[in-house]
Structure formats: C-alpha cells, structure tokens
Short mmCIF file of C-alpha atoms and ligand atoms in Angstrom, two decimals:
data_model
loop_
_atom_site.label_atom_id
_atom_site.label_comp_id
_atom_site.label_asym_id
_atom_site.label_seq_id
_atom_site.Cartn_x
_atom_site.Cartn_y
_atom_site.Cartn_z
CA MET K 1 0.00 0.00 0.00
CA SER K 2 1.29 3.45 -0.84
CA ARG K 3 1.12 6.06 1.90
CA PRO K 4 1.96 9.72 1.92
CA GLN K 5 5.72 9.97 2.43
CA GLY K 6 7.55 13.12 3.32
CA GLY K 7 4.37 15.10 2.84
CA ARG K 8 3.93 13.90 -0.75
CA ILE K 9 0.76 12.08 -1.69
CA GLN K 10 1.44 8.98 -3.73
CA VAL K 11 -1.19 7.76 -6.13
CA PRO K 12 -1.55 4.01 -5.55
CA ASP K 13 -0.83 1.99 -8.67
CA ASP K 14 -4.21 0.28 -8.49
CA LEU K 15 -6.06 3.56 -8.44
CA ARG K 16 -4.08 4.93 -11.34
CA GLU K 17 -4.57 1.79 -13.38
CA ILE K 18 -8.28 1.53 -12.75
CA LEU K 19 -8.93 5.19 -13.48
CA LEU K 20 -6.81 4.97 -16.60
CA GLU K 21 -8.70 1.93 -17.76
CA PHE K 22 -11.99 3.60 -17.05
CA THR K 23 -10.97 6.76 -18.88
CA ILE K 24 -9.74 4.87 -21.91
CA SER K 25 -12.90 2.78 -22.03
CA TYR K 26 -15.08 5.86 -21.72
CA LEU K 27 -13.22 7.78 -24.42
CA LEU K 28 -13.34 4.85 -26.78
CA GLU K 29 -16.93 3.87 -26.26
CA GLN K 30 -18.21 7.43 -25.92
CA PRO K 31 -21.38 6.23 -24.25
CA GLY K 32 -22.67 9.74 -23.47
CA ASP K 33 -23.64 9.68 -19.81
CA VAL K 34 -20.46 9.44 -17.79
CA ILE K 35 -22.15 8.59 -14.49
CA ASN K 36 -24.24 5.74 -15.90
CA TYR K 37 -21.21 4.42 -17.71
CA ALA K 38 -19.13 4.62 -14.54
CA VAL K 39 -21.75 2.66 -12.58
CA GLU K 40 -21.84 0.00 -15.27
CA PHE K 41 -18.06 -0.13 -15.59
CA PHE K 42 -17.28 -0.41 -11.89
CA THR K 43 -20.12 -2.86 -11.26
CA ARG K 44 -18.68 -5.12 -13.92
CA LEU K 45 -15.25 -4.81 -12.30
CA GLN K 46 -16.71 -5.58 -8.89
CA ASN K 47 -18.63 -8.60 -10.17
CA ASN K 48 -15.49 -9.99 -11.69
CA ARG K 49 -13.67 -9.55 -8.43
CA THR K 50 -16.49 -11.00 -6.29
CA THR K 51 -16.68 -14.19 -8.27
CA THR K 52 -12.95 -14.70 -7.88
CA ILE K 53 -13.11 -14.18 -4.13
CA VAL K 54 -16.29 -16.21 -3.58
CA ARG K 55 -14.71 -19.10 -5.37
CA GLY K 56 -11.84 -18.95 -2.90
CA PRO K 57 -9.96 -22.13 -2.08
CA THR K 58 -11.93 -24.79 -3.86
CA ALA K 59 -13.22 -27.74 -1.91
CA GLY K 60 -13.55 -29.99 -4.91
CA THR K 61 -10.80 -31.46 -7.01
CA PRO K 62 -10.96 -29.92 -10.42
CA ASP K 63 -9.43 -31.82 -13.25
CA GLU K 64 -5.65 -31.76 -12.90
CA SER K 65 -5.19 -30.84 -16.51
CA ILE K 66 -6.71 -27.46 -15.81
CA ILE K 67 -5.00 -24.25 -14.78
CA SER K 68 -4.63 -24.19 -11.01
CA ASP K 69 -6.06 -21.60 -8.65
CA GLU K 70 -2.62 -20.46 -7.51
CA GLU K 71 -2.15 -18.79 -10.84
CA GLU K 72 -4.89 -16.31 -10.26
CA PRO K 73 -3.76 -13.37 -8.19
CA PRO K 74 -1.26 -11.76 -10.54
CA VAL K 75 -3.48 -12.36 -13.51
CA ALA K 76 -6.63 -10.56 -12.65
CA ARG K 77 -5.58 -6.98 -13.02
CA PHE K 78 -3.77 -7.46 -16.23
CA ASN K 79 -6.55 -9.23 -17.79
CA ASN K 80 -9.25 -6.81 -16.94
CA ARG K 81 -7.16 -4.09 -18.40
CA ARG K 82 -6.14 -6.02 -21.45
CA LYS K 83 -9.60 -7.00 -22.37
CA SER K 84 -11.20 -3.63 -22.37
CA VAL K 85 -8.33 -1.99 -24.11
CA PHE K 86 -8.27 -4.67 -26.73
CA ALA K 87 -11.96 -4.84 -27.22
CA GLU K 88 -12.31 -1.18 -27.77
CA THR K 89 -9.14 0.25 -29.23
CA TYR K 90 -8.86 -1.86 -32.28
CA ASP K 91 -11.04 -0.79 -35.16
CA PRO K 92 -10.67 -3.25 -38.02
CA GLU K 93 -12.25 -0.79 -40.41
CA GLU K 94 -9.43 1.62 -39.79
CA ASP K 95 -6.74 -1.00 -39.83
CA ASP K 96 -4.22 -0.15 -42.49
CA SER K 97 -1.97 -3.10 -41.87
CA ASP K 98 -3.18 -4.79 -45.06
CA GLU K 99 -0.48 -3.04 -47.03
CA GLY K 100 2.70 -4.70 -48.25
CA ALA K 101 3.33 -8.26 -49.31
CA PRO K 102 3.34 -10.85 -46.54
CA ALA K 103 6.64 -12.52 -45.73
CA VAL K 104 7.28 -15.95 -47.23
CA PHE K 105 9.79 -18.38 -45.73
CA PRO K 106 10.20 -21.37 -48.06
CA LYS K 107 9.87 -24.72 -46.31
CA SER K 108 10.61 -28.36 -47.02
CA ASP K 109 7.75 -30.88 -46.98
CA ALA K 110 9.00 -32.18 -43.65
CA GLN K 111 9.03 -28.68 -42.18
CA ARG K 112 5.53 -28.03 -43.49
CA ALA K 113 4.26 -31.21 -41.92
CA ARG K 114 5.81 -30.30 -38.56
CA LEU K 115 4.40 -26.81 -38.76
CA ALA K 116 0.92 -28.03 -39.70
CA GLU K 117 0.99 -30.31 -36.67
CA ALA K 118 2.12 -27.49 -34.37
CA VAL K 119 -0.63 -25.10 -35.46
CA ARG K 120 -3.39 -27.67 -35.11
CA GLY K 121 -5.47 -26.57 -32.15
CA ILE K 122 -4.10 -23.03 -32.00
CA LEU K 123 -7.21 -21.11 -30.98
CA LEU K 124 -6.27 -17.88 -32.71
CA PHE K 125 -6.06 -19.68 -36.05
CA ARG K 126 -9.56 -21.10 -35.86
CA SER K 127 -11.29 -18.29 -37.66
CA LEU K 128 -8.87 -18.21 -40.60
CA ASP K 129 -10.05 -19.26 -44.04
CA ALA K 130 -7.89 -21.57 -46.17
CA GLN K 131 -6.10 -18.74 -47.94
CA GLN K 132 -5.28 -16.89 -44.73
CA MET K 133 -4.07 -20.13 -43.18
CA GLN K 134 -1.74 -20.59 -46.14
CA GLN K 135 -0.35 -17.08 -45.69
CA VAL K 136 0.20 -17.77 -42.01
CA LEU K 137 2.07 -21.01 -42.71
CA ASP K 138 4.22 -19.31 -45.37
CA ALA K 139 5.10 -16.48 -43.02
CA MET K 140 6.25 -18.57 -40.10
CA PHE K 141 9.91 -19.27 -39.47
CA GLU K 142 11.69 -21.68 -37.16
CA LYS K 143 13.37 -20.70 -33.94
CA ARG K 144 15.15 -22.98 -31.46
CA SER K 145 15.39 -22.15 -27.78
CA GLU K 146 17.96 -23.22 -25.19
CA PRO K 147 17.06 -24.24 -21.63
CA GLY K 148 16.67 -21.10 -19.52
CA GLU K 149 16.48 -18.77 -22.53
CA TYR K 150 14.00 -15.91 -22.37
CA VAL K 151 12.03 -15.92 -25.60
CA ILE K 152 10.06 -12.90 -24.42
CA ARG K 153 10.83 -10.41 -21.68
CA GLN K 154 8.07 -8.63 -19.81
CA GLY K 155 8.00 -4.93 -20.67
CA ASP K 156 9.70 -5.27 -24.07
CA ASP K 157 8.03 -4.19 -27.27
CA GLY K 158 6.34 -7.00 -29.14
CA ASP K 159 8.23 -8.39 -32.14
CA ASN K 160 6.97 -11.92 -32.85
CA PHE K 161 4.08 -14.24 -32.13
CA TYR K 162 5.12 -17.84 -31.32
CA VAL K 163 3.63 -21.28 -31.81
CA ILE K 164 5.23 -24.12 -29.84
CA GLU K 165 6.36 -27.19 -31.74
CA ASN K 166 7.93 -28.84 -28.70
CA GLY K 167 9.47 -28.04 -25.33
CA MET K 168 8.24 -26.67 -22.01
CA PHE K 169 7.88 -22.91 -21.61
CA ASP K 170 7.19 -21.02 -18.38
CA VAL K 171 5.20 -17.79 -18.35
CA LEU K 172 6.56 -15.48 -15.66
CA VAL K 173 5.13 -12.28 -14.31
CA THR K 174 6.95 -9.78 -12.14
CA GLY K 175 4.38 -8.03 -9.98
CA ASP K 176 4.50 -4.94 -7.81
CA ASP K 177 6.53 -6.90 -5.25
CA ARG K 178 9.25 -7.30 -7.93
CA VAL K 179 9.19 -11.06 -7.49
CA GLU K 180 9.08 -13.05 -10.69
CA LYS K 181 6.46 -15.81 -10.47
CA VAL K 182 5.56 -18.60 -12.82
CA VAL K 183 1.88 -18.12 -13.70
CA HIS K 184 1.53 -20.73 -16.36
CA THR K 185 3.50 -23.45 -18.13
CA TYR K 186 3.04 -24.50 -21.74
CA GLU K 187 3.76 -28.18 -22.09
CA GLY K 188 4.82 -28.89 -25.63
CA SER K 189 2.00 -27.08 -27.41
CA GLY K 190 0.11 -23.80 -27.60
CA SER K 191 1.05 -20.28 -28.59
CA PHE K 192 2.09 -17.05 -26.92
CA GLY K 193 3.12 -13.47 -27.56
CA GLU K 194 -0.15 -12.33 -29.09
CA LEU K 195 -1.06 -9.74 -26.47
CA ALA K 196 1.62 -7.16 -27.19
CA LEU K 197 0.93 -7.43 -30.92
CA MET K 198 -2.83 -7.13 -30.51
CA TYR K 199 -2.94 -4.34 -28.02
CA ASN K 200 0.14 -2.43 -29.09
CA MET K 201 1.41 -2.67 -25.56
CA PRO K 202 4.60 -3.92 -23.89
CA ARG K 203 4.92 -7.64 -23.23
CA ALA K 204 2.63 -8.57 -20.33
CA ALA K 205 4.78 -11.45 -19.17
CA SER K 206 8.11 -13.15 -19.79
CA VAL K 207 8.31 -16.52 -21.45
CA ARG K 208 11.31 -18.72 -20.64
CA ALA K 209 12.25 -22.09 -22.09
CA GLN K 210 12.45 -24.78 -19.40
CA SER K 211 14.03 -27.22 -21.78
CA ALA K 212 15.45 -27.04 -25.27
CA GLY K 213 12.50 -26.27 -27.50
CA ALA K 214 11.38 -25.59 -31.03
CA LEU K 215 9.16 -22.68 -31.92
CA TRP K 216 7.55 -21.27 -35.03
CA ALA K 217 7.53 -17.48 -35.10
CA MET K 218 5.57 -14.91 -37.07
CA ASP K 219 6.55 -11.27 -37.24
CA ARG K 220 4.39 -8.51 -35.87
CA HIS K 221 3.40 -7.15 -39.28
CA THR K 222 2.14 -10.51 -40.55
CA PHE K 223 0.35 -11.17 -37.31
CA ARG K 224 -1.55 -7.91 -37.47
CA ARG K 225 -2.18 -8.18 -41.16
CA ILE K 226 -3.64 -11.68 -41.20
CA LEU K 227 -4.66 -12.65 -37.72
CA LEU K 228 -5.74 -9.54 -35.96
CA LYS K 229 -8.87 -8.80 -37.94
CA SER K 230 -10.28 -12.31 -37.73
CA ALA K 231 -9.43 -12.72 -34.05
CA PHE K 232 -10.90 -9.34 -33.28
CA LYS K 233 -14.14 -10.09 -35.12
CA LYS K 234 -14.55 -13.38 -33.33
CA ARG K 235 -13.89 -11.89 -29.92
CA LYS K 236 -16.36 -9.12 -30.64
CA LEU K 237 -18.91 -11.66 -31.82
CA TYR K 238 -18.77 -13.76 -28.70
CA GLU K 239 -18.04 -11.06 -26.16
CA GLU K 240 -21.71 -10.29 -25.64
CA LEU K 241 -22.68 -13.96 -25.41
CA LEU K 242 -19.94 -14.84 -22.97
CA ASP K 243 -20.82 -11.84 -20.81
CA LYS K 244 -24.34 -13.28 -20.49
CA VAL K 245 -23.22 -16.64 -19.11
CA PRO K 246 -23.06 -16.25 -15.32
CA MET K 247 -20.81 -19.25 -14.89
CA LEU K 248 -18.09 -17.61 -17.00
CA LYS K 249 -17.79 -14.66 -14.62
CA ALA K 250 -15.36 -16.94 -12.80
CA LEU K 251 -12.96 -16.57 -15.72
CA GLN K 252 -10.50 -13.77 -16.09
CA SER K 253 -10.85 -11.63 -19.17
CA TYR K 254 -7.73 -13.19 -20.68
CA GLU K 255 -9.34 -16.58 -20.34
CA ARG K 256 -12.68 -15.39 -21.73
CA ALA K 257 -10.91 -13.96 -24.76
CA ASN K 258 -9.21 -17.31 -25.32
CA LEU K 259 -12.59 -18.96 -25.01
CA ALA K 260 -14.04 -16.67 -27.66
CA ASP K 261 -11.20 -17.67 -29.99
CA ALA K 262 -12.10 -21.31 -29.44
CA LEU K 263 -15.87 -21.25 -30.02
CA LEU K 264 -17.29 -22.61 -33.25
CA PRO K 265 -20.65 -21.31 -34.46
CA ARG K 266 -23.38 -23.71 -35.50
CA SER K 267 -26.84 -22.84 -36.89
CA LEU K 268 -29.74 -25.23 -36.43
CA ASN K 269 -33.24 -25.60 -37.80
CA ASP K 270 -36.34 -26.16 -35.71
CA GLY K 271 -36.33 -29.63 -34.15
CA GLU K 272 -32.76 -30.47 -35.13
CA LEU K 273 -30.90 -32.83 -32.81
CA ILE K 274 -27.80 -31.32 -31.20
CA ILE K 275 -26.95 -33.99 -28.63
CA ARG K 276 -28.22 -37.58 -28.47
CA GLN K 277 -28.64 -39.22 -25.08
CA GLY K 278 -26.15 -42.06 -24.64
CA ASP K 279 -23.62 -40.72 -27.16
CA THR K 280 -19.99 -40.11 -26.29
CA ALA K 281 -19.30 -36.45 -25.58
CA ASP K 282 -16.99 -34.32 -27.71
CA GLY K 283 -17.76 -30.88 -26.31
CA MET K 284 -20.34 -28.52 -24.86
CA TYR K 285 -22.56 -25.75 -26.20
CA PHE K 286 -23.63 -22.21 -25.39
CA VAL K 287 -26.96 -20.91 -26.69
CA GLU K 288 -26.31 -17.83 -28.79
CA ASP K 289 -29.83 -17.32 -30.14
CA GLY K 290 -33.14 -19.17 -30.07
CA SER K 291 -33.81 -21.95 -27.57
CA VAL K 292 -32.89 -25.52 -26.84
CA SER K 293 -35.03 -28.30 -25.40
CA ILE K 294 -33.33 -30.83 -23.11
CA ARG K 295 -35.13 -34.17 -23.12
CA ILE K 296 -34.60 -37.43 -21.30
CA THR K 297 -35.65 -40.84 -22.55
CA ARG K 298 -36.73 -43.04 -19.68
CA ASP K 299 -36.72 -46.82 -19.46
CA ASP K 300 -40.25 -46.97 -20.92
CA GLY K 301 -38.82 -45.41 -24.10
CA ASN K 302 -40.73 -42.14 -23.77
CA GLU K 303 -38.90 -38.86 -24.16
CA HIS K 304 -39.73 -36.05 -21.73
CA GLU K 305 -38.70 -32.43 -21.90
CA ILE K 306 -36.93 -31.58 -18.66
CA LYS K 307 -35.62 -28.14 -19.44
CA ARG K 308 -35.65 -25.23 -21.92
CA LEU K 309 -32.59 -23.10 -22.35
CA GLY K 310 -32.43 -19.62 -23.87
CA LYS K 311 -29.68 -17.22 -24.86
CA GLY K 312 -26.74 -17.45 -22.45
CA GLY K 313 -27.70 -20.97 -21.38
CA TYR K 314 -25.26 -23.83 -21.72
CA PHE K 315 -25.55 -27.60 -22.01
CA GLY K 316 -23.50 -30.68 -22.71
CA GLU K 317 -21.08 -29.93 -19.88
CA LEU K 318 -22.26 -32.81 -17.71
CA ALA K 319 -20.70 -35.62 -19.73
CA LEU K 320 -17.44 -33.66 -19.89
CA VAL K 321 -17.36 -33.36 -16.11
CA THR K 322 -18.47 -36.93 -15.37
CA HIS K 323 -16.70 -38.60 -18.33
CA LYS K 324 -19.92 -40.52 -18.94
CA PRO K 325 -22.21 -40.73 -21.98
CA ARG K 326 -24.69 -37.90 -22.63
CA ALA K 327 -27.34 -37.91 -19.89
CA ALA K 328 -30.02 -36.29 -22.07
CA SER K 329 -30.76 -35.22 -25.64
CA ALA K 330 -30.83 -31.63 -26.85
CA TYR K 331 -32.95 -30.25 -29.72
CA ALA K 332 -33.23 -26.81 -31.32
CA VAL K 333 -36.60 -25.12 -30.81
CA GLY K 334 -37.10 -22.81 -33.79
CA PRO K 335 -34.09 -21.51 -35.71
CA THR K 336 -31.29 -21.58 -33.19
CA LYS K 337 -27.64 -20.62 -33.01
CA VAL K 338 -25.22 -22.32 -30.66
CA ALA K 339 -21.49 -22.00 -30.05
CA PHE K 340 -19.55 -25.24 -29.66
CA LEU K 341 -16.58 -25.68 -27.35
CA ASP K 342 -14.49 -28.82 -27.89
CA VAL K 343 -13.56 -31.01 -24.94
CA GLU K 344 -9.81 -30.26 -25.00
CA THR K 345 -10.38 -26.53 -24.84
CA PHE K 346 -13.06 -27.08 -22.21
CA GLU K 347 -10.52 -28.84 -20.01
CA ARG K 348 -7.88 -26.24 -20.67
CA LEU K 349 -9.97 -23.13 -20.17
CA LEU K 350 -12.96 -23.86 -17.96
CA GLY K 351 -11.11 -25.04 -14.83
CA PRO K 352 -12.10 -21.90 -12.92
CA CYS K 353 -15.80 -22.61 -13.67
CA MET K 354 -15.69 -26.21 -12.55
CA GLU K 355 -17.05 -25.53 -9.07
CA ILE K 356 -20.01 -23.59 -10.44
CA MET K 357 -20.74 -26.33 -12.95
CA LYS K 358 -20.62 -28.95 -10.23
CA ARG K 359 -23.02 -26.90 -8.13
CA ASN K 360 -25.41 -26.68 -11.06
CA ILE K 361 -25.10 -30.41 -11.55
CA ASP K 362 -26.18 -30.85 -7.92
CA ASP K 363 -29.34 -29.01 -8.96
CA TYR K 364 -29.85 -31.54 -11.76
CA GLU K 365 -29.72 -34.26 -9.16
CA GLU K 366 -32.31 -32.61 -6.97
CA GLN K 367 -34.63 -32.07 -9.88
CA LEU K 368 -34.05 -35.57 -11.12
CA VAL K 369 -35.07 -36.99 -7.77
CA LYS K 370 -38.14 -34.74 -7.74
CA LEU K 371 -39.13 -35.76 -11.24
CA PHE K 372 -38.38 -39.44 -11.20
CA GLY K 373 -37.40 -40.34 -7.63
CA ASP K 374 -34.12 -41.59 -9.00
CA LYS K 375 -30.62 -40.24 -9.56
CA SER K 376 -28.93 -43.28 -10.97
CA ASN K 377 -27.61 -41.37 -13.97
CA LEU K 378 -25.76 -38.87 -11.89
CA THR K 379 -24.57 -40.57 -8.74
CA ASP K 380 -20.84 -40.00 -8.96
CA VAL K 381 -20.90 -36.54 -10.46
CA ARG K 382 -18.87 -35.08 -7.61
P1 1OR P 1 2.64 -10.96 -24.72
O1 1OR P 1 2.80 -10.44 -26.09
O2 1OR P 1 2.23 -10.00 -23.68
C1 1OR P 1 3.92 -12.58 -23.16
O3 1OR P 1 3.99 -11.68 -24.25
C2 1OR P 1 2.90 -13.64 -23.47
O4 1OR P 1 2.65 -14.60 -22.47
C3 1OR P 1 1.54 -12.99 -23.65
O5 1OR P 1 1.58 -12.18 -24.79
C4 1OR P 1 0.65 -14.20 -23.69
O6 1OR P 1 0.63 -14.75 -24.97
C5 1OR P 1 1.38 -15.17 -22.78
N1 1OR P 1 -0.98 -13.09 -18.75
C6 1OR P 1 -0.36 -12.51 -19.76
N2 1OR P 1 0.23 -13.18 -20.75
C7 1OR P 1 0.17 -14.50 -20.70
C8 1OR P 1 -0.45 -15.17 -19.66
C9 1OR P 1 -1.03 -14.42 -18.64
N3 1OR P 1 -0.34 -16.49 -19.89
C10 1OR P 1 0.33 -16.62 -21.03
N4 1OR P 1 0.64 -15.42 -21.54
N5 1OR P 1 -1.63 -14.97 -17.56
C11 1OR P 1 -1.72 -16.38 -17.29
C12 1OR P 1 -3.12 -16.86 -17.42
C13 1OR P 1 -3.22 -18.33 -17.17
C14 1OR P 1 -2.09 -14.05 -16.57
C15 1OR P 1 -0.92 -13.71 -15.65
C16 1OR P 1 -0.69 -12.24 -15.50
P1 1OR P 2 -24.64 -33.93 -21.16
O1 1OR P 2 -23.26 -33.78 -21.60
O2 1OR P 2 -25.01 -35.10 -20.32
C1 1OR P 2 -27.01 -33.56 -22.15
O3 1OR P 2 -25.64 -33.84 -22.39
C2 1OR P 2 -27.11 -32.27 -21.38
O4 1OR P 2 -28.40 -31.86 -20.94
C3 1OR P 2 -26.37 -32.40 -20.06
O5 1OR P 2 -25.00 -32.58 -20.32
C4 1OR P 2 -26.76 -31.13 -19.38
O6 1OR P 2 -26.01 -30.06 -19.87
C5 1OR P 2 -28.18 -30.94 -19.88
N1 1OR P 2 -30.19 -34.05 -16.29
C6 1OR P 2 -29.27 -34.31 -17.21
N2 1OR P 2 -28.84 -33.40 -18.10
C7 1OR P 2 -29.38 -32.20 -18.05
C8 1OR P 2 -30.35 -31.90 -17.10
C9 1OR P 2 -30.74 -32.87 -16.21
N3 1OR P 2 -30.68 -30.65 -17.32
C10 1OR P 2 -29.94 -30.18 -18.33
N4 1OR P 2 -29.16 -31.12 -18.79
N5 1OR P 2 -31.69 -32.65 -15.22
C11 1OR P 2 -32.06 -33.78 -14.39
C12 1OR P 2 -33.48 -34.16 -14.55
C13 1OR P 2 -33.72 -35.35 -15.35
C14 1OR P 2 -32.14 -31.30 -14.93
C15 1OR P 2 -33.57 -31.06 -15.15
C16 1OR P 2 -33.92 -29.65 -14.90
#
C-alpha cells in the first residue's frame, strides 16, 4: 500500500490503473452519460472480483489438466485491463496493416508437416479461411530455444508471435513486489506473444524455455495483417454472449478472450438434434440465439422435456465433467444458433468454472429426484 511519504501524496498503482482503464474505455466507447457508464463499468469490475473471491480455495478437485487456482492473483488486473483496451481500441475498419506483401519463408515438406501439426489446435487460427491459413504457414519461421532462454521479456516491445512445436515454456510475471512468479507453463503445445501485438502494448509477461525447445515465429506485421482482424471479429462476436453466461464470470478476461477464440458457431433448424442421449461427448454448447429443449428418454422409451434453455444458457457440460455418456438429448426449438466448445479446450480453459458447474449439476440431481425419484444417472458426479 502506498502512503503519503515526506508530505507527498502517492497515487496508488491500483487507483491509477483503474482510473486509466476507465478513462480509456469511456473515451473509446463514448457512451454519453459518464455517471451511468461509470456505474456500469465499476459494477462489472466488482462482479469480476467478487466471483474470484467467492470461489476462494476450492473444496472440490478440479481436473488436474486445468489451470490451477494459484495462478490467479497476478493475472486478474492485467486481464481486466487487457480486455477492455483490446476490445475497444482496435477498429478493423481503420486498420491499415493490409499493405505490403506478406513474408514468405520457403519450407521443405517435412518442415511443413511439422508446422501443420504445431498449429493444429491453436485457438487464434480457428477463424482463418484456407487462404489466410496458407499465408500464415508461409510467413512462419523456425526458432530454437535453449534451456533457460528468455524468448520474451516482460516490458519489451512486441516483435513476434510464437507457436510451440515442442518443449516446455514457463510464463513469468513480475508483480508490484518485484518477485518473478511462474503463472503458467506451456507443455509442448500452444502459442504465446499475441497480447503485445494485438494491443500495441509492452509484453505482459516473460516466457522462458524450461528445456530445449522448437518454436515457429511470425513477425508482428504478418500477425496484425492476417490474424488480428479475424481474431478481433470473433472476440467481438462472442463477447456479448460470454458476458451473459453467469458461470463464466469466474474466468479472467484473458481466459474469456481465449474462449471466444475457441468457439465454433453452428446454426440449427427447428427440431434439429444437437446432442443424443447415450452418445460419447466431444464438447459442450452455449446458446447464442433461439432456444434448446433438453429431453430425457426413460426406461419406458418415452422422451420427456426436462428443461428449456435460452440465450446465455449452456448444455453438454455434464458428460465432460463426469466422463460418462450424454445424460439427455438436446434439440433446437425454432431456428437456433449455438457455439460449440471442444472437450480439449473445455478442459484447458474452464477449470475456474468447474465448481459452479458442479453446483449446477447438484441441482440436476435434486430435480431428477423430484421428477423421477431416482438419480442413478448422476450418482458420482462429484
Ligand atoms: P505478450 O505479447 O504480452 C507474453 O507476451 C505472453 O505470455 C503474452 O503475450 C501471452 O501470450 C502469454 N498473462 C499474460 N500473458 C500470458 C499469460 C497471462 N499467460 C500466457 N501469456 N496470464 C496467465 C493466465 C493463465 C495471466 C498472468 C498475469
Ligand atoms: P450432457 O453432456 O449429459 C445432455 O448432455 C445435457 O443436458 C447435459 O449434459 C446437461 O447439460 C443438460 N439431467 C441431465 N442433463 C441435463 C439436465 C438434467 N438438465 C440439463 N441437462 N436434469 C435432471 C433431470 C432429469 C435437470 C432437469 C432440470
């Protein structure tokens, strides 16, 4: 905490950051009424903080493959700031980074195959069309890293975006206490270095190779030219939806942005089957528009509607949590739009929401008992 020293009043870093963020958001959004906007802005900030605190030390045992709770404290402030700045400063219509020919680094067939494997599953690449993907692959170049080498240093200007081919990489953040802490570790896959290039800001964290590793890099210009517009559009598209899902308040903005990158849109006609009871699960869904009927087939073969979900609702999470077949079927009611999240990304990104999901699953149990006097489907959910 900063206190007045020697008669001088020090502005605490938190205060300065929050006011700066607020001011930037206000200037960019130009919502008109400053008071109303301030109420909305700070309420959102408070809600984000409350969910993090309420969640506290978790009693359950979330899936080990998911980001642990210890990583949270240093993250929160960054992410809140990053998100709003990103979401509002970048105007794709005014983006002039289309100019100039994209870089091309010739590659052997073997290199291409390795690169194609490394970029599979990179969330930021999901919204690229075939031609853009080709440009991205052409523009990437190889970079080896030695154990202990800093690929990125916090505070530097952003030069490249990196995709991991192999090797372990620690993400380190030096906070106000000047202690460098590991906040995340990439284990042989994933990508990093997008933030500085997207937001035109200094590197938010350092990234250090734990072992010898192989990376594919893309320069800042190519990143902005090819990736920024598509990533921005997708984040914008899903921002509103993800804000409407109460469960996701438990995520930091950085994580919600990654989630937006990962979602795949799907449009359905009236009555179309989305999930079939008994099937193996490959992911979960968020309702973007329209509504979804959840139905259970009982032993007598009759199907009963047990729930209707509207915009902001989610379903298909149960089988991912329990690792069991689908407990119910889901159908579109009227023309409906859903956003699909695959199981790997679910496990990677939704760790912080696991407790809330489990609580909601407890509600399923209660309702199941009320409806059928039986909870055989759901006994070992927790
Ligand atoms: P960059 O260009 O800022 C460092 O350079 C990169 O580390 C950053 O882009 C991200 O790609 C990556 N917070 C900030 N950056 C992170 C984080 C992170 N994780 C990976 N990177 N947090 C960890 C969230 C699990 C929050 C901690 C402050
Ligand atoms: P899933 O992966 O099992 C079907 O696929 C989805 O329907 C399930 O995840 C939940 O997201 C959703 N029982 C079972 N599944 C339900 C229930 C439910 N409600 C929604 N789903 N209930 C128990 C009563 C039979 C809740 C009724 C309100």
